[in-house]
CSV table of C-alpha atoms in Angstrom, one decimal:
chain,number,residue,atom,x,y,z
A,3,UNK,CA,105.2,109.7,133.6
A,4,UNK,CA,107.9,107.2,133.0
A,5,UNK,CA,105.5,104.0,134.1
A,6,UNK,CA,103.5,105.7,130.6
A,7,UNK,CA,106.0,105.5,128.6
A,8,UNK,CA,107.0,102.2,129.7
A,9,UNK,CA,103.7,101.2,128.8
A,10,UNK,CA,103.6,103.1,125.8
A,11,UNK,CA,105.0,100.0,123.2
A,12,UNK,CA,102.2,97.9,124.1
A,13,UNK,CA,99.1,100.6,124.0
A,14,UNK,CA,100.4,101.2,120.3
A,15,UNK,CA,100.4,97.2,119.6
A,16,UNK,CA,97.4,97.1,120.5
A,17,UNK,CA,95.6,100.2,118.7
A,18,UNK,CA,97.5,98.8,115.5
A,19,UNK,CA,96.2,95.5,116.0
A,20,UNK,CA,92.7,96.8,116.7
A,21,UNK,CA,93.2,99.3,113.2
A,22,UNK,CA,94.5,97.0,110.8
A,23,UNK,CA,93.2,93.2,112.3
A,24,UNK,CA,89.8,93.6,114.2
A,25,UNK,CA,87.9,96.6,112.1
A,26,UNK,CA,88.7,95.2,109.0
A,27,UNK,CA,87.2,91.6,110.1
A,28,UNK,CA,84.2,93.0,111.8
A,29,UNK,CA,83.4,94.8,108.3
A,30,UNK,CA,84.0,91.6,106.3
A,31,UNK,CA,81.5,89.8,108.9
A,32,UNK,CA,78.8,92.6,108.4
A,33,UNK,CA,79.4,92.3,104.8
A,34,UNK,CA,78.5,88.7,104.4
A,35,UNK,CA,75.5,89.1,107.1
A,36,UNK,CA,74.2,91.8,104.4
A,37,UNK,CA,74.5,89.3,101.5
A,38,UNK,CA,73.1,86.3,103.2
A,39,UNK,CA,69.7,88.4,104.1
A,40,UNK,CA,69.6,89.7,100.5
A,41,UNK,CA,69.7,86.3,98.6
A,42,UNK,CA,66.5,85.3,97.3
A,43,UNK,CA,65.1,81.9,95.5
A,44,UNK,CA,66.3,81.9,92.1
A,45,UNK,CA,69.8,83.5,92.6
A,46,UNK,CA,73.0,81.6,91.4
A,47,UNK,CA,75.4,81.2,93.7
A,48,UNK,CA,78.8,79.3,94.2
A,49,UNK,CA,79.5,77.4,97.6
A,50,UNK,CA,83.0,78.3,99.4
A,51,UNK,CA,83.8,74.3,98.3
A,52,UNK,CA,82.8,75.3,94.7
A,53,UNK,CA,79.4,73.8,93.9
A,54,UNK,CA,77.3,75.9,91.3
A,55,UNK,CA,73.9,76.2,92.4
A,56,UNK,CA,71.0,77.7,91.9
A,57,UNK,CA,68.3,78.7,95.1
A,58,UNK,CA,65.1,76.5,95.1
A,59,UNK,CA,64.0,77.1,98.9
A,60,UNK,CA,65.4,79.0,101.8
A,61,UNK,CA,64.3,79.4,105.7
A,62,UNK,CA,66.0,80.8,108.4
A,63,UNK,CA,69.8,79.8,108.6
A,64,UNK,CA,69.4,76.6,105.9
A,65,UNK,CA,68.8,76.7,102.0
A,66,UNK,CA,68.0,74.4,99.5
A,67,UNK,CA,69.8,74.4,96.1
A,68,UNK,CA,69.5,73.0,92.7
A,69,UNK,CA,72.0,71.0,91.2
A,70,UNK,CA,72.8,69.9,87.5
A,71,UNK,CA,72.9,66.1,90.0
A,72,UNK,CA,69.9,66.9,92.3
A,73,UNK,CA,69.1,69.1,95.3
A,74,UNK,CA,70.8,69.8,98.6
A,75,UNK,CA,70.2,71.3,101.8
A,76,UNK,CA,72.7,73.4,103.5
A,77,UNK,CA,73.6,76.5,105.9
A,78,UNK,CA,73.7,79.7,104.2
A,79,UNK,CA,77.1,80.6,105.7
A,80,UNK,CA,78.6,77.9,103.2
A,81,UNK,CA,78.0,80.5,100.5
A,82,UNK,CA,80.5,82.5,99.1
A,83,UNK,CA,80.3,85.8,98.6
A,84,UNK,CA,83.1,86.9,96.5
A,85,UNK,CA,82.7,83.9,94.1
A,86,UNK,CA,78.9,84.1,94.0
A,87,UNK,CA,79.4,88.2,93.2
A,88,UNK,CA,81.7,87.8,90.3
A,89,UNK,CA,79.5,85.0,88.9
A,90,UNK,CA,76.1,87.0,88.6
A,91,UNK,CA,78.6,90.1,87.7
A,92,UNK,CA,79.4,88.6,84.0
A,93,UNK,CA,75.7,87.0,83.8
């Protein structure tokens, strides 16, 4: 009984950790997955380095976008969701 409770401090550690650190990030990374499959060609978006763009192509991992200066290829994990959500939410 007392090796258990000598134990004890670090289960809870780790069940807090798990709670409030791991969950919360395994949600965020479904989240994104989610919104990555649902863009479409069309859609405006905003990069996580801040590029406004709109989508001309897509395939698999990789999209194209349009520019105001031209068109560039890049992954779709370089989208950012927030930013990209609160710009088609006042359009």
């Amino acid at each position: 009984m007392e090796k258990l409770v000598q134990y004890l401090p670090f289960l809870l550690m780790f069940v807090v950790i798990y709670f409030f650190m791991i969950v919360p990030q395994q949600k965020r990374i479904k989240k994104e997955k989610a919104f990555e499959s649902s863009l479409k060609i069309g859609d405006k978006i905003i990069t996580k380095s801040g590029i406004h763009a709109k989508i001309a192509e897509m395939s698999e991992t990789t999209i194209v976008v349009e520019t105001m200066s031209g068109k560039l290829k890049m992954e779709k994990s370089a989208i950012s969701m927030e930013m990209s959500a609160a710009l088609n939410k006042k359009a």
